[in-house]
Amino acid sequence: DVQLVESGGGLVQPGGSLRLSCAASGFPFSNYSMTWVRQAPGKGLEWISYITRTSYTIYYADSVKGRFIISRDNAKNSLYLQMNSLRDEDTAVYYCVRSIGYWGQGILVTVSS
Amino acid sequence: EIVLTQSPGTLSLSPGERATLSCRASQSVSSNYLAWYQQKPGQAPRLLMYAVSTRATGIPDRFSGSGSGTDFTLTISRLEPEDFAMYYCQQYGTSLWTFGQGTKVEIK
């Protein structure tokens, strides 16, 4: 079975940094592009970043461009999201997504002083 | 960026009734790469439909999808108690996915 397990969330002050990880299993991770999606409390879903299989192509939403960095380690079957210069509005549940039907359970990031 | 607009924002219905949810795109969705998700509080979104009208694995046939181009519909033929939830449409025709703002189906 496909499994995606996020970790690394928590409480961070505005301006701080956090690194999310997503451990993938049950499928050939290196064969798939990956995506991060987030959901602020009580709000809808927001696509934030995409990375191809080899990391050759990367995209970011304007809301996180220049602050967040997506990366992957195919040898470790892992996806990452380095989040810098965090703002209150980055508070959300962050989901690791393989393709449209395969989502992790999500990890909460709270940015607050 | 393709903007998806869902309507209505809230649908108040009784179990057994038919639910019709709309999703309108600001431009044509490439290759009809349009999906629908159901989300309940505290859970990750669950894929219901992809490619407009193909049900995901394990989704009951009371759920159906239709439409093309810029106008899409999710229909739940007879609402079951477990169907009261939030529903989102999503376009995945580009790598920069976009989602509708959601329709809440609530018990009347």
XYZ file of N, CA and C in Angstrom, chain B residues 2-75:
222
model
N -5.364 28.594 -13.448
C -6.783 28.305 -13.634
C -7.497 28.473 -12.295
N -8.471 29.349 -12.264
C -9.264 29.568 -11.053
C -10.521 28.711 -11.129
N -10.765 27.964 -10.063
C -11.961 27.126 -9.979
C -12.926 27.739 -8.977
N -14.171 27.898 -9.398
C -15.199 28.484 -8.544
C -16.285 27.456 -8.302
N -16.496 27.098 -7.050
C -17.511 26.101 -6.705
C -18.781 26.791 -6.213
N -19.903 26.160 -6.546
C -21.184 26.653 -6.049
C -22.123 25.480 -5.813
N -23.056 25.624 -4.849
C -23.092 26.729 -3.884
C -21.997 26.568 -2.831
N -21.875 27.554 -1.953
C -20.919 27.427 -0.868
C -21.356 26.385 0.145
N -22.660 26.351 0.397
C -23.245 25.385 1.328
C -24.513 24.816 0.717
N -24.687 23.518 0.895
C -25.866 22.820 0.404
C -26.511 22.127 1.608
N -27.734 22.533 1.935
C -28.436 21.946 3.080
C -29.491 20.983 2.567
N -29.260 19.702 2.817
C -30.141 18.669 2.292
C -30.398 17.608 3.347
N -31.371 16.761 3.082
C -31.706 15.657 3.985
C -31.179 14.346 3.420
N -30.893 13.379 4.282
C -30.510 12.056 3.774
C -31.548 11.537 2.789
N -31.041 10.934 1.713
C -31.925 10.409 0.681
C -32.126 11.376 -0.477
N -31.838 12.650 -0.251
C -31.979 13.642 -1.324
C -30.786 13.606 -2.276
N -30.968 14.256 -3.399
C -29.941 14.349 -4.437
C -29.148 15.636 -4.238
N -27.809 15.532 -4.356
C -26.949 16.700 -4.231
C -26.270 16.971 -5.570
N -26.283 18.229 -5.981
C -25.636 18.635 -7.224
C -24.669 19.764 -6.918
N -23.374 19.500 -7.126
C -22.318 20.458 -6.821
C -21.690 20.908 -8.132
N -21.423 22.211 -8.228
C -20.892 22.770 -9.462
C -19.469 23.275 -9.278
N -18.683 23.170 -10.342
C -17.308 23.661 -10.356
C -17.079 24.298 -11.720
N -16.775 25.587 -11.717
C -16.557 26.311 -12.973
C -15.124 26.801 -13.042
N -14.472 26.546 -14.167
C -13.069 26.936 -14.354
C -12.967 28.221 -15.164
N -11.922 29.019 -14.872
C -11.728 30.292 -15.561
C -11.237 30.102 -16.996
N -10.721 28.915 -17.287
C -10.340 28.549 -18.644
C -10.465 27.045 -18.770
N -10.433 26.573 -19.984
C -10.667 25.155 -20.217
C -9.645 24.285 -19.467
N -10.129 23.246 -18.827
C -9.258 22.323 -18.101
C -8.644 21.333 -19.072
N -7.324 21.295 -19.092
C -6.594 20.475 -20.046
C -6.974 19.002 -19.938
N -7.329 18.415 -21.071
C -7.629 16.981 -21.152
C -8.638 16.526 -20.104
N -9.476 17.451 -19.678
C -10.480 17.123 -18.652
C -9.864 16.511 -17.401
N -8.714 17.048 -17.016
C -8.053 16.591 -15.793
C -8.690 17.308 -14.601
N -9.886 16.845 -14.255
C -10.663 17.456 -13.187
C -11.028 16.379 -12.183
N -10.742 16.635 -10.917
C -11.001 15.664 -9.858
C -11.903 16.273 -8.790
N -12.533 15.392 -8.038
C -13.350 15.795 -6.891
C -12.861 15.054 -5.655
N -12.827 15.782 -4.527
C -12.430 15.202 -3.254
C -13.529 15.425 -2.219
N -13.587 14.510 -1.270
C -14.411 14.658 -0.079
C -13.469 14.820 1.107
N -13.794 15.742 1.995
C -12.972 15.902 3.186
C -13.850 16.047 4.422
N -13.521 15.282 5.432
C -14.196 15.377 6.719
C -13.232 15.985 7.734
N -13.756 16.582 8.801
C -12.886 17.277 9.768
C -11.776 16.381 10.302
N -10.556 16.929 10.289
C -9.414 16.203 10.830
C -8.851 15.136 9.924
N -9.391 15.020 8.704
C -8.916 13.999 7.776
C -8.324 14.627 6.530
N -7.462 13.867 5.868
C -6.952 14.281 4.570
C -8.060 14.155 3.526
N -7.960 14.925 2.461
C -8.948 14.765 1.388
C -8.930 13.344 0.829
N -10.100 12.889 0.442
C -10.270 11.551 -0.122
C -10.714 11.708 -1.564
N -9.999 11.096 -2.489
C -10.335 11.213 -3.902
C -11.635 10.472 -4.200
N -12.576 11.183 -4.829
C -13.841 10.570 -5.256
C -13.836 10.265 -6.750
N -13.507 11.275 -7.534
C -13.599 11.189 -8.986
C -12.343 11.770 -9.607
N -11.910 11.211 -10.735
C -10.839 11.807 -11.509
C -11.192 11.723 -12.982
N -10.472 12.487 -13.780
C -10.801 12.579 -15.214
C -12.289 12.826 -15.396
N -12.803 13.732 -14.598
C -14.194 14.206 -14.628
C -15.185 13.167 -14.109
N -15.134 11.959 -14.654
C -16.248 11.031 -14.414
C -15.835 9.619 -14.006
N -14.562 9.412 -13.714
C -14.103 8.084 -13.304
C -14.067 8.013 -11.787
N -14.812 7.062 -11.233
C -14.806 6.917 -9.775
C -13.505 6.299 -9.292
N -12.971 6.821 -8.200
C -11.769 6.245 -7.602
C -12.129 4.893 -6.962
N -11.106 4.147 -6.648
C -11.310 2.818 -6.062
C -12.147 2.889 -4.794
N -13.180 2.062 -4.751
C -13.997 1.961 -3.552
C -15.079 3.007 -3.402
N -15.208 3.896 -4.364
C -16.234 4.945 -4.279
C -17.564 4.396 -4.794
N -18.622 4.519 -4.000
C -19.913 3.943 -4.418
C -20.506 4.656 -5.624
N -21.364 3.928 -6.331
C -21.878 4.458 -7.603
C -22.955 5.516 -7.424
N -23.276 5.891 -6.202
C -24.177 7.036 -6.022
C -23.463 8.350 -6.337
N -22.129 8.284 -6.424
C -21.333 9.446 -6.817
C -21.101 9.393 -8.327
N -21.336 10.515 -8.994
C -21.049 10.578 -10.423
C -20.557 11.973 -10.779
N -19.728 12.036 -11.813
C -19.189 13.306 -12.260
C -19.485 13.512 -13.737
N -19.637 14.763 -14.108
C -19.901 15.074 -15.511
C -19.337 16.444 -15.843
N -19.355 16.763 -17.138
C -18.915 18.064 -17.585
C -17.729 17.989 -18.516
N -17.346 19.154 -19.021
C -16.185 19.257 -19.901
C -15.826 20.717 -20.057
N -14.589 20.952 -20.509
C -14.166 22.320 -20.762
C -14.035 23.133 -19.489
N -15.058 23.921 -19.185
C -15.001 24.804 -18.015
C -16.105 24.551 -16.990
N -17.030 23.671 -17.283
C -18.153 23.445 -16.378
C -18.269 21.982 -15.991
N -18.243 21.751 -14.682
C -18.214 20.383 -14.171
C -19.199 20.240 -13.017
N -19.694 19.020 -12.852
C -20.697 18.751 -11.824
C -20.388 17.444 -11.116
N -20.521 17.459 -9.805
C -20.510 16.228 -9.006
C -21.924 16.022 -8.504
N -22.442 14.831 -8.727
C -23.790 14.498 -8.277
C -23.738 13.332 -7.309
